[in-house]
């Protein structure tokens, strides 16, 4: 569930949703960056 799919009902609910969405995006970005590094190291050796 991304930021474009949430219908705000309260400030606390919105803040919680945005926080978790941003955390998930950062986590997935870090996983992807680590995966690309592994592929580059593997292809160079």
XYZ file of C-alpha atoms in Angstrom, residues 1-3 14-27:
17
model
C 0.000 0.000 0.000
C 1.675 3.183 -1.130
C 1.128 6.820 -0.401
C -1.947 9.588 8.264
C 1.335 10.067 10.122
C 1.610 6.326 10.878
C 0.872 5.392 7.263
C 3.377 7.877 5.837
C 6.061 6.767 8.305
C 5.652 3.081 7.451
C 5.480 3.796 3.712
C 8.709 5.795 3.824
C 10.422 3.115 5.921
C 9.368 0.417 3.441
C 10.661 2.466 0.503
C 14.026 3.054 2.212
C 14.307 -0.644 3.100
